[in-house]
Amino acid sequence: GAVVSQHPSRVICKSGTSVKIECRSLDFQATTMFWYRQFPKQSLMLMATSNEGSKATYEQGVEKDKFLINHASLTLSTLTVTSAHPEDSSFYICSASKWSGTEAFFGQGTRLTVV
Amino acid sequence: DAKTTQPNSMESNEEEPVHLPCNHSTISGTDYIHWYRQLPSQGPEYVIHGLTSNVNNRMASLAIAEDRKSSTLILHRATLRDAAVYYCILRIFGNQGGKLIFGQGTELSVKP
């Protein structure tokens, strides 16, 4: 099946700094990618829809100035957590689908720890 | 977005079949029924999807009720590696499918 890759898989940062997470579709082009956040023992929560060449669409309650999304090419979307705080520590996951397909492919996730 | 309802948890014995139910009474005609599973500390993995007819693939089978208001994911012979959280999700077809909204899923444990 198609492959979606995230980088890094784990990151530890100091409170107040920014962290960038990359999501790449390795063998297909994706005009739309999705970013999720997952806290321990909870389900995935959709944060935003990343659209190539245009602004991301954020879900209600997600701060767009804190979680910056850039989708500059058909194979890469980035999520930047700005001024990170310990409460931003979470598992961040991206997904993408082929244009003509219906199943979603997920990255392996990024474990962010803010200390 | 149409919602799905699943039991919080289920148990199975190794090498026995497992039937994971899902209710989706508000499903619309354009919704496909998707199943994904998530192992600990990993991103979700696609399992199977269908529209109206039952579906089989190498991982599982999907049985869809005639009125499409419920479905069942069938693992024919559970293994320890099948222990995961299974999510039943409705998704429209094409145009990269639209967003996936995850419910709480069913945590499947498999006993040796």
Short mmCIF file of C-alpha atoms in Angstrom, two decimals:
data_model
loop_
_atom_site.label_atom_id
_atom_site.label_comp_id
_atom_site.label_asym_id
_atom_site.label_seq_id
_atom_site.Cartn_x
_atom_site.Cartn_y
_atom_site.Cartn_z
CA GLY A 1 0.00 0.00 0.00
CA ALA A 2 0.89 3.67 -0.14
CA VAL A 3 3.33 5.06 2.37
CA VAL A 4 3.07 8.14 4.52
CA SER A 5 6.14 9.01 6.52
CA GLN A 6 6.51 11.34 9.49
CA HIS A 7 9.66 12.87 10.89
CA PRO A 8 10.79 12.94 13.59
CA SER A 9 9.26 9.96 15.36
CA ARG A 10 10.18 11.39 18.76
CA VAL A 11 11.14 14.88 19.87
CA ILE A 12 11.81 16.49 23.21
CA CYS A 13 11.86 20.27 23.40
CA LYS A 14 12.04 22.96 26.03
CA SER A 15 9.01 24.95 26.99
CA GLY A 16 8.68 28.09 24.88
CA THR A 17 10.46 26.73 21.82
CA SER A 18 8.91 25.68 18.50
CA VAL A 19 8.93 22.23 16.94
CA LYS A 20 8.33 21.28 13.31
CA ILE A 21 6.91 17.91 12.29
CA GLU A 22 7.04 16.74 8.68
CA CYS A 23 4.57 14.50 6.90
CA ARG A 24 5.46 13.10 3.47
CA SER A 25 3.53 10.98 1.02
CA LEU A 26 6.30 8.86 -0.45
CA ASP A 27 4.72 7.28 -3.51
CA PHE A 28 1.71 9.40 -4.35
CA GLN A 29 0.65 13.03 -4.51
CA ALA A 30 -1.69 14.35 -1.89
CA THR A 31 -3.44 17.70 -2.28
CA THR A 32 -5.00 17.16 1.13
CA MET A 33 -3.46 15.86 4.32
CA PHE A 34 -4.89 15.67 7.81
CA TRP A 35 -3.29 16.28 11.19
CA TYR A 36 -4.43 14.54 14.36
CA ARG A 37 -3.45 14.69 18.00
CA GLN A 38 -3.82 11.82 20.44
CA PHE A 39 -3.48 11.92 24.21
CA PRO A 40 -2.79 8.75 26.23
CA LYS A 41 -5.70 6.31 26.34
CA GLN A 42 -7.78 8.55 24.08
CA SER A 43 -8.85 8.45 20.46
CA LEU A 44 -7.42 10.53 17.64
CA MET A 45 -8.67 14.09 17.50
CA LEU A 46 -8.65 15.84 14.14
CA MET A 47 -6.80 19.15 14.39
CA ALA A 48 -6.80 20.47 10.86
CA THR A 49 -7.00 19.76 7.15
CA SER A 50 -3.89 20.74 5.23
CA ASN A 51 -4.53 21.91 1.66
CA GLU A 52 -1.70 22.19 -0.88
CA GLY A 53 -1.19 25.76 -1.97
CA SER A 54 -3.81 27.26 0.34
CA LYS A 55 -4.57 27.85 3.98
CA ALA A 56 -5.28 24.99 6.30
CA THR A 57 -8.74 24.47 7.71
CA TYR A 58 -8.72 24.13 11.49
CA GLU A 59 -11.23 22.25 13.61
CA GLN A 60 -13.13 24.13 16.24
CA GLY A 61 -11.06 24.83 19.32
CA VAL A 62 -7.67 24.37 17.64
CA GLU A 63 -5.52 27.51 17.74
CA LYS A 64 -4.29 28.23 14.23
CA ASP A 65 -1.57 30.61 15.47
CA LYS A 66 -0.19 27.94 17.75
CA PHE A 67 -0.31 25.03 15.31
CA LEU A 68 1.03 26.35 12.02
CA ILE A 69 0.44 24.17 9.00
CA ASN A 70 2.24 24.54 5.68
CA HIS A 71 1.49 22.36 2.65
CA ALA A 72 3.91 23.75 0.11
CA SER A 73 4.12 20.74 -2.19
CA LEU A 74 2.01 17.77 -3.23
CA THR A 75 4.07 15.42 -1.09
CA LEU A 76 4.88 17.43 2.04
CA SER A 77 2.90 19.00 4.83
CA THR A 78 4.45 20.40 7.99
CA LEU A 79 2.99 21.08 11.42
CA THR A 80 4.83 23.57 13.62
CA VAL A 81 3.94 23.73 17.29
CA THR A 82 4.89 27.25 18.31
CA SER A 83 5.84 28.30 21.82
CA ALA A 84 5.29 24.77 23.03
CA HIS A 85 4.17 24.11 26.59
CA PRO A 86 3.98 20.86 28.57
CA GLU A 87 0.26 20.56 27.82
CA ASP A 88 1.15 20.31 24.11
CA SER A 89 2.94 17.04 24.82
CA SER A 90 1.07 14.47 22.77
CA PHE A 91 1.21 11.98 19.89
CA TYR A 92 0.78 13.80 16.57
CA ILE A 93 -0.28 11.82 13.50
CA CYS A 94 -0.80 12.78 9.87
CA SER A 95 -2.74 11.04 7.14
CA ALA A 96 -3.27 11.31 3.40
CA SER A 97 -5.21 9.58 0.65
CA LYS A 98 -4.72 9.09 -3.04
CA TRP A 99 -6.98 11.24 -5.19
CA SER A 100 -8.88 8.35 -6.68
CA GLY A 101 -8.84 6.17 -3.64
CA THR A 102 -10.79 6.07 -0.45
CA GLU A 103 -8.62 4.45 2.18
CA ALA A 104 -6.45 6.72 4.30
CA PHE A 105 -2.78 6.09 4.98
CA PHE A 106 -1.27 7.23 8.24
CA GLY A 107 2.19 8.22 9.31
CA GLN A 108 3.83 6.39 12.17
CA GLY A 109 3.23 9.34 14.47
CA THR A 110 5.46 11.81 16.31
CA ARG A 111 5.75 11.70 20.08
CA LEU A 112 6.27 15.26 21.33
CA THR A 113 7.42 15.84 24.88
CA VAL A 114 7.72 19.41 26.13
CA VAL A 115 9.81 19.83 29.26
CA ASP B 1 -20.61 13.90 10.21
CA ALA B 2 -22.41 10.62 10.67
CA LYS B 3 -21.38 8.90 13.89
CA THR B 4 -20.59 5.31 14.74
CA THR B 5 -21.04 3.38 17.98
CA GLN B 6 -18.77 0.54 19.07
CA PRO B 7 -18.30 -1.43 22.29
CA ASN B 8 -15.41 -0.09 24.35
CA SER B 9 -13.64 -3.40 24.64
CA MET B 10 -13.79 -7.05 23.61
CA GLU B 11 -11.82 -10.16 24.42
CA SER B 12 -10.93 -13.06 22.23
CA ASN B 13 -8.95 -16.26 22.45
CA GLU B 14 -6.09 -16.84 20.08
CA GLU B 15 -6.98 -18.69 16.86
CA GLU B 16 -10.70 -18.11 17.37
CA PRO B 17 -12.87 -15.85 15.19
CA VAL B 18 -13.68 -12.35 16.40
CA HIS B 19 -16.73 -10.33 15.44
CA LEU B 20 -16.42 -6.60 16.10
CA PRO B 21 -19.75 -4.76 15.77
CA CYS B 22 -20.41 -1.19 14.70
CA ASN B 23 -23.66 0.77 14.59
CA HIS B 24 -24.08 3.66 12.17
CA SER B 25 -27.79 4.38 12.04
CA THR B 26 -27.38 7.84 10.47
CA ILE B 27 -25.28 6.65 7.53
CA SER B 28 -25.96 8.38 4.22
CA GLY B 29 -25.93 6.93 0.72
CA THR B 30 -22.50 8.35 -0.09
CA ASP B 31 -20.79 7.02 3.05
CA TYR B 32 -18.36 4.16 2.85
CA ILE B 33 -17.80 2.08 5.98
CA HIS B 34 -14.13 1.99 6.92
CA TRP B 35 -12.23 0.05 9.53
CA TYR B 36 -8.81 0.96 10.85
CA ARG B 37 -6.80 -0.43 13.70
CA GLN B 38 -4.13 1.09 15.88
CA LEU B 39 -1.42 -0.72 17.74
CA PRO B 40 0.16 1.01 20.74
CA SER B 41 2.40 3.96 19.84
CA GLN B 42 1.74 3.60 16.12
CA GLY B 43 -0.38 5.41 13.56
CA PRO B 44 -3.63 3.74 12.52
CA GLU B 45 -3.56 1.06 9.84
CA TYR B 46 -6.21 0.55 7.18
CA VAL B 47 -8.06 -2.77 7.52
CA ILE B 48 -10.99 -2.83 5.13
CA HIS B 49 -13.84 -0.80 3.71
CA GLY B 50 -17.15 -1.38 1.95
CA LEU B 51 -20.31 0.30 0.70
CA THR B 52 -23.15 -2.21 0.48
CA SER B 53 -21.81 -5.68 -0.23
CA ASN B 54 -19.76 -7.83 2.11
CA VAL B 55 -16.03 -7.54 1.52
CA ASN B 56 -13.07 -9.84 2.07
CA ASN B 57 -9.36 -9.15 2.03
CA ARG B 58 -6.27 -10.81 3.43
CA MET B 59 -6.71 -9.15 6.81
CA ALA B 60 -10.43 -9.46 7.52
CA SER B 61 -14.00 -9.63 6.30
CA LEU B 62 -16.62 -6.92 6.51
CA ALA B 63 -20.27 -7.87 6.82
CA ILE B 64 -22.69 -5.01 6.12
CA ALA B 65 -26.34 -5.13 7.13
CA GLU B 66 -28.90 -4.86 4.38
CA ASP B 67 -30.11 -1.47 5.65
CA ARG B 68 -26.45 -0.39 6.11
CA LYS B 69 -27.16 0.80 9.64
CA SER B 70 -24.67 -1.61 11.14
CA SER B 71 -21.63 -3.63 10.15
CA THR B 72 -19.33 -6.26 11.61
CA LEU B 73 -15.61 -6.66 11.17
CA ILE B 74 -14.64 -10.31 11.23
CA LEU B 75 -11.16 -11.56 12.06
CA HIS B 76 -11.28 -15.20 11.10
CA ARG B 77 -8.49 -16.42 13.38
CA ALA B 78 -7.30 -13.95 15.96
CA THR B 79 -3.60 -13.82 16.71
CA LEU B 80 -1.77 -12.00 19.47
CA ARG B 81 -0.70 -9.43 16.88
CA ASP B 82 -4.35 -8.53 16.29
CA ALA B 83 -4.59 -6.98 19.75
CA ALA B 84 -5.29 -3.33 18.97
CA VAL B 85 -7.94 -0.61 19.03
CA TYR B 86 -10.31 -1.04 16.11
CA TYR B 87 -12.08 2.00 14.71
CA CYS B 88 -15.20 1.95 12.54
CA ILE B 89 -15.52 5.20 10.56
CA LEU B 90 -17.79 6.54 7.82
CA ARG B 91 -16.17 8.27 4.88
CA ILE B 92 -17.33 9.65 1.54
CA PHE B 93 -15.73 8.29 -1.63
CA GLY B 94 -13.29 10.09 -3.87
CA ASN B 95 -11.89 13.59 -3.80
CA GLN B 96 -9.36 12.20 -1.35
CA GLY B 97 -12.20 11.04 0.80
CA GLY B 98 -12.74 13.93 3.14
CA LYS B 99 -11.77 13.96 6.77
CA LEU B 100 -11.92 10.91 9.03
CA ILE B 101 -13.54 11.49 12.41
CA PHE B 102 -12.49 8.87 14.95
CA GLY B 103 -14.78 7.62 17.70
CA GLN B 104 -13.55 5.77 20.77
CA GLY B 105 -13.12 2.43 18.99
CA THR B 106 -13.08 -1.08 20.42
CA GLU B 107 -10.02 -2.26 22.28
CA LEU B 108 -9.51 -5.89 21.38
CA SER B 109 -7.44 -8.08 23.65
CA VAL B 110 -6.39 -11.55 22.54
CA LYS B 111 -5.63 -14.24 25.07
CA PRO B 112 -3.16 -17.01 24.29
#
